[in-house]
mmCIF file of C-alpha atoms in Angstrom:
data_model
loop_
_atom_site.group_PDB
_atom_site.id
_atom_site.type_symbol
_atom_site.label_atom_id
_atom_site.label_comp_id
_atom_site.label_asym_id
_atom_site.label_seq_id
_atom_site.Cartn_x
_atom_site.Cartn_y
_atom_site.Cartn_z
ATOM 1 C CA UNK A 559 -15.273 20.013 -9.756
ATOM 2 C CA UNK A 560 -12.001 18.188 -9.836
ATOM 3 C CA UNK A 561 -11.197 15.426 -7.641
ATOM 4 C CA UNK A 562 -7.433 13.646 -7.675
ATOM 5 C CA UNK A 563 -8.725 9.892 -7.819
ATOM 6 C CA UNK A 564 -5.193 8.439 -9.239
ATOM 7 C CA UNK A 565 -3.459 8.510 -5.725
ATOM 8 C CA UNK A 566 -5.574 6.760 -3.916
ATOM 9 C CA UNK A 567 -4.761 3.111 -2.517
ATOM 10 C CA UNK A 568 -8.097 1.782 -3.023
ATOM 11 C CA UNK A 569 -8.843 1.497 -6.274
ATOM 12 C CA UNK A 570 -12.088 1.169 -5.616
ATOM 13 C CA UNK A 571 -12.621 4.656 -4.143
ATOM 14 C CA UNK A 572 -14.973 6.041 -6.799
ATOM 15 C CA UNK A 573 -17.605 3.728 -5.742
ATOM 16 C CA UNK A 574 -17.988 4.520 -2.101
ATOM 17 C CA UNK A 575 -21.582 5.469 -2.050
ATOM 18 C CA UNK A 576 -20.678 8.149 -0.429
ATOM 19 C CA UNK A 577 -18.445 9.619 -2.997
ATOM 20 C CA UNK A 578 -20.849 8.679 -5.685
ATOM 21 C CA UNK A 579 -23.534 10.371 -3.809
ATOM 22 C CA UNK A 580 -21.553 13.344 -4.366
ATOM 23 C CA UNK A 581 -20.711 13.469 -7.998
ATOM 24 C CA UNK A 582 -24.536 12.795 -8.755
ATOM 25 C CA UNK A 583 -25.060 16.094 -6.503
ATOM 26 C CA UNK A 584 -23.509 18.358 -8.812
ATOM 27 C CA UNK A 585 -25.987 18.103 -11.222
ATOM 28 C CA UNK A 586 -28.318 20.238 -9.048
ATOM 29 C CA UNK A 587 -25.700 22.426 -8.853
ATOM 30 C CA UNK A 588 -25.015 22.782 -12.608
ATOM 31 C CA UNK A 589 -21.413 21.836 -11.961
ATOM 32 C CA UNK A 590 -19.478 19.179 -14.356
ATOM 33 C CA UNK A 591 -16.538 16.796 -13.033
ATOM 34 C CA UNK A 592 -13.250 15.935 -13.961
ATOM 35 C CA UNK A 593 -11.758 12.698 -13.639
ATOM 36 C CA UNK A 594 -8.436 11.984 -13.080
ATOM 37 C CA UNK A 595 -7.342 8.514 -12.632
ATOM 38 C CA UNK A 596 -4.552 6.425 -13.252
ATOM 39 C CA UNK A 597 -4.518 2.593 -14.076
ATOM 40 C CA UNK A 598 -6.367 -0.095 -15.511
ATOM 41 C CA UNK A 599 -8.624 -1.172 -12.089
ATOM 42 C CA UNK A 600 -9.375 2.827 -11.634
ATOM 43 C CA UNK A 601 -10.339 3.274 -15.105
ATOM 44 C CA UNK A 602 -12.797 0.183 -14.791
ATOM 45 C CA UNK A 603 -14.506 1.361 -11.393
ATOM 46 C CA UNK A 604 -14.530 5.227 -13.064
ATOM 47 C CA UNK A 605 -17.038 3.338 -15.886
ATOM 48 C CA UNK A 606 -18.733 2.310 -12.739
ATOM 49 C CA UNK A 607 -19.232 5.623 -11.225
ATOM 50 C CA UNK A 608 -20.032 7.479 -14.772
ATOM 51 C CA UNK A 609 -22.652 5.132 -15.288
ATOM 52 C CA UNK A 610 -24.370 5.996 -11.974
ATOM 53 C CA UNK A 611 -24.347 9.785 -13.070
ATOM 54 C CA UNK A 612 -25.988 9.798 -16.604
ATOM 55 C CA UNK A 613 -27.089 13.711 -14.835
ATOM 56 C CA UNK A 614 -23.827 14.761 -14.482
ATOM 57 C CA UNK A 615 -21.302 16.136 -17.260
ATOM 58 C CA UNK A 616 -18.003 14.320 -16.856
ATOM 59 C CA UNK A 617 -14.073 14.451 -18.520
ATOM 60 C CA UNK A 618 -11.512 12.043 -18.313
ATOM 61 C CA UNK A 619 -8.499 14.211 -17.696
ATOM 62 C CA UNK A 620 -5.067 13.373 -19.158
ATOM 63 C CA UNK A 621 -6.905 10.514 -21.654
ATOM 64 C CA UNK A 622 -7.168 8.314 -19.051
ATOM 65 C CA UNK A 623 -3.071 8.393 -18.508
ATOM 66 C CA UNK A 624 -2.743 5.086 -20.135
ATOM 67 C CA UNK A 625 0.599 3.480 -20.044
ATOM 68 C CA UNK A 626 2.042 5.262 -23.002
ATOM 69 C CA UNK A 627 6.717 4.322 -21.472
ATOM 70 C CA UNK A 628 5.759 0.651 -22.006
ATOM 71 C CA UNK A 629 3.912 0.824 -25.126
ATOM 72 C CA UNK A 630 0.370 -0.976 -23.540
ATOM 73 C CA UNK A 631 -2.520 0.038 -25.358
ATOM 74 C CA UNK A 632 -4.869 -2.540 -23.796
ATOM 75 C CA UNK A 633 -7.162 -2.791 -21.851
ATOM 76 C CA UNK A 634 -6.986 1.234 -22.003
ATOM 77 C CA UNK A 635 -8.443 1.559 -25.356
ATOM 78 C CA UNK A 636 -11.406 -0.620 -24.853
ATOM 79 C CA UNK A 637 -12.090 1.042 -21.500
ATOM 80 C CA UNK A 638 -11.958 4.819 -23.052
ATOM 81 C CA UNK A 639 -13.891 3.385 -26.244
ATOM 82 C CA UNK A 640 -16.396 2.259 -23.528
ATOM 83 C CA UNK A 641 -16.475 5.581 -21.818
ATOM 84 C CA UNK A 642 -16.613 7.242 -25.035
ATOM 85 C CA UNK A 643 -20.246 5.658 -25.881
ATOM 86 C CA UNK A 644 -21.969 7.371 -22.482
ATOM 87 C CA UNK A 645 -23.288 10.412 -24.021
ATOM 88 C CA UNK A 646 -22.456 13.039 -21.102
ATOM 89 C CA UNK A 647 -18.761 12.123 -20.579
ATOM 90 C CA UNK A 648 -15.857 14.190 -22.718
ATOM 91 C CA UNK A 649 -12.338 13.318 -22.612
ATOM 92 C CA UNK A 650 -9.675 15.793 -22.617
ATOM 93 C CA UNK A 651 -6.428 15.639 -23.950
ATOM 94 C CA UNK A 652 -3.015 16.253 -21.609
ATOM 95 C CA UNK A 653 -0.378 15.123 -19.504
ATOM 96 C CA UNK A 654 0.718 12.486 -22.337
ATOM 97 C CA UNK A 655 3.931 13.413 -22.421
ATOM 98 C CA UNK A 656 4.364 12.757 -18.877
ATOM 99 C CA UNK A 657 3.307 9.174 -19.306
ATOM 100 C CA UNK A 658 6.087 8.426 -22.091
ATOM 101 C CA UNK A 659 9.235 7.955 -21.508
ATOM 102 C CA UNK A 660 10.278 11.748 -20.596
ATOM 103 C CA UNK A 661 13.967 11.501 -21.679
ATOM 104 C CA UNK A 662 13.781 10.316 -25.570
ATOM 105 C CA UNK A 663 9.633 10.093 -26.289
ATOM 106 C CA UNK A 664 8.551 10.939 -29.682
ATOM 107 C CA UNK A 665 5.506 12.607 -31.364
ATOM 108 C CA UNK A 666 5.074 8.751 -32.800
ATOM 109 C CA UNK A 667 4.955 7.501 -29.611
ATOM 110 C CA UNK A 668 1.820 9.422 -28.639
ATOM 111 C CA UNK A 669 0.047 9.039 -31.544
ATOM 112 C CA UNK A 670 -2.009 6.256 -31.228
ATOM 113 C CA UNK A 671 -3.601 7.353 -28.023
ATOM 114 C CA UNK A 672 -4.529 10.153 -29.629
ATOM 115 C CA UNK A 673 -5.886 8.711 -32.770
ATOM 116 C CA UNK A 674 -7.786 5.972 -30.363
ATOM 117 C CA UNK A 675 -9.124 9.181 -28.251
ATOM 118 C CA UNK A 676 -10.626 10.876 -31.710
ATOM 119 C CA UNK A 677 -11.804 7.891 -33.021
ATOM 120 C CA UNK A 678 -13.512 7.091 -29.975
ATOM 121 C CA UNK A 679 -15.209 10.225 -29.162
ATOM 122 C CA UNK A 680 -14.655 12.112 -31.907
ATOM 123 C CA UNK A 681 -13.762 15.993 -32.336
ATOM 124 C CA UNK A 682 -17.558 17.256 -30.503
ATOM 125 C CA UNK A 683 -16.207 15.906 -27.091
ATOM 126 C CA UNK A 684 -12.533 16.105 -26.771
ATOM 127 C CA UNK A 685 -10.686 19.274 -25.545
ATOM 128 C CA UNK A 686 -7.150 20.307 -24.990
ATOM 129 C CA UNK A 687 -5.542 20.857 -21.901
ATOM 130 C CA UNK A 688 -2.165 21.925 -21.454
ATOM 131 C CA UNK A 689 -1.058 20.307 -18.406
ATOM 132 C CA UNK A 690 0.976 23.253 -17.020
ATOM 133 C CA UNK A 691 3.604 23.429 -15.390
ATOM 134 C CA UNK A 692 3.401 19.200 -15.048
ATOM 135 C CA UNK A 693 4.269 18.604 -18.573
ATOM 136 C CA UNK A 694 7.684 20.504 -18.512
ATOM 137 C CA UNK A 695 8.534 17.456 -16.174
ATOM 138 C CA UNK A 696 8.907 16.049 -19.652
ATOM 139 C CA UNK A 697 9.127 18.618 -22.276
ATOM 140 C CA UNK A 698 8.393 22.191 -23.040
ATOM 141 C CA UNK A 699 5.058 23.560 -22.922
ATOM 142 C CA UNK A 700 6.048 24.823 -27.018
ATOM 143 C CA UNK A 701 6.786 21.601 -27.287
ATOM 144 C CA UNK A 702 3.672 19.544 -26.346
ATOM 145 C CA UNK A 703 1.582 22.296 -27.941
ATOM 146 C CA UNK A 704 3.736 21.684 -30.971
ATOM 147 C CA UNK A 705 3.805 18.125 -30.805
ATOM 148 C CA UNK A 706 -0.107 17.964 -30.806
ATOM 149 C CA UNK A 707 -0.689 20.441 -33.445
ATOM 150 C CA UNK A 708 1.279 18.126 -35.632
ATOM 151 C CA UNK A 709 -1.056 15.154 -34.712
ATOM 152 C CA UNK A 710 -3.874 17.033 -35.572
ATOM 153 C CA UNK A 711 -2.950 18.933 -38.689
ATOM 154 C CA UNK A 712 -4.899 16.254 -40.888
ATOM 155 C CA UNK A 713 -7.880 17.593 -39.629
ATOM 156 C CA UNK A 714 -9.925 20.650 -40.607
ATOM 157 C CA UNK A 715 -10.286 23.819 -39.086
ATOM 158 C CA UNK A 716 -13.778 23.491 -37.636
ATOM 159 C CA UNK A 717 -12.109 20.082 -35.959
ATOM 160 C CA UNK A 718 -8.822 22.095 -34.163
ATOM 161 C CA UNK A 719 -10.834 25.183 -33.447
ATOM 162 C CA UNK A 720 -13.455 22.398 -31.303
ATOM 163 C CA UNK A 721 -10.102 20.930 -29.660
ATOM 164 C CA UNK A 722 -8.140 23.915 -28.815
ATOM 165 C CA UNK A 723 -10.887 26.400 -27.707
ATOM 166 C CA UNK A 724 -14.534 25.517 -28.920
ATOM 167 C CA UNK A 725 -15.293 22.762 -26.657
ATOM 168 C CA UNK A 726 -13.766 23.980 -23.264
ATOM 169 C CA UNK A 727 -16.112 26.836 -23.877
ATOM 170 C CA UNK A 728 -19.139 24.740 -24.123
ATOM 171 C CA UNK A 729 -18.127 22.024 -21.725
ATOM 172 C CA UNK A 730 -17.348 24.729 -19.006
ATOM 173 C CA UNK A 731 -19.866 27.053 -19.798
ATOM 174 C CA UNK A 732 -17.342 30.136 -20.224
#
């Protein structure tokens, strides 16, 4: 289950008891959710919200879309390191390219996130997501696929395979 949280005025939103109601229901329904917010007062009320649904698998689409264009890496990377140490959530990498600067970003300019995102939850609970056709706002699909395989290529086969393929299986049961 996917719900679009990052549009919505009230940044508060995730913690209507209603809503929350709701995301702790799809644990009896064997059903995982997928986060996508936007913002440092959404990312702080998602912590919220996760912590209310220890039953229920969650991701944090797009890495959280911190605020990659202006170079801010704070209070982002203490909020997704926070995130990272509740044991059912998973964070899945995309849409980065779409929070740079789309006309002249480089690989450089994304790395940090994504060293902060491994570092944080290391290579058991991250997955990649391509962010089709959204990310050719920005670049190529070759391109971001590229430009991530280069970030990665320190790291060992078992470590990719459990990015690019492994982990989606597991987290989404196919």
């Amino acid at each position: 289950m996917r719900r679009i949280i990052q549009f919505e005025p009230d940044a508060k939103f995730c913690l209507n008891p209603n809503f929350v109601l709701g995301v702790q229901q799809l644990s009896e329904f064997d059903m995982n959710f997928d986060l996508c917010i936007k913002g440092d007062e959404q990312f702080r009320h998602t912590l919220n919200l996760v912590s209310q649904c220890p039953e229920v698998l969650c991701i944090l689409g797009h890495i959280g879309k911190p605020f990659i264009k202006e170079k801010i890496i704070e209070p982002w990377a203490t909020y997704l390191k926070e995130l990272s140490g509740m044991p059912d959530t998973w964070c899945k990498i995309s849409g980065l390219v779409n929070e740079a600067n789309w006309e002249n970003w480089t690989p450089d300019d994304l790395q940090p996130y994504i060293n902060h995102m491994i570092e944080s939850f290391g290579f058991d609970r991250i997955m990649f997501g391509g962010d089709w056709p959204v990310c050719t706002l920005a670049t190529t699909y070759q391109c971001w696929i590229e430009t991530l395989w280069k970030a990665v290529s320190g790291c060992s086969t078992e470590q990719v395979q459990k990015l690019f393929s492994a982990n989606a299986e597991k987290f989404y049961r196919v």
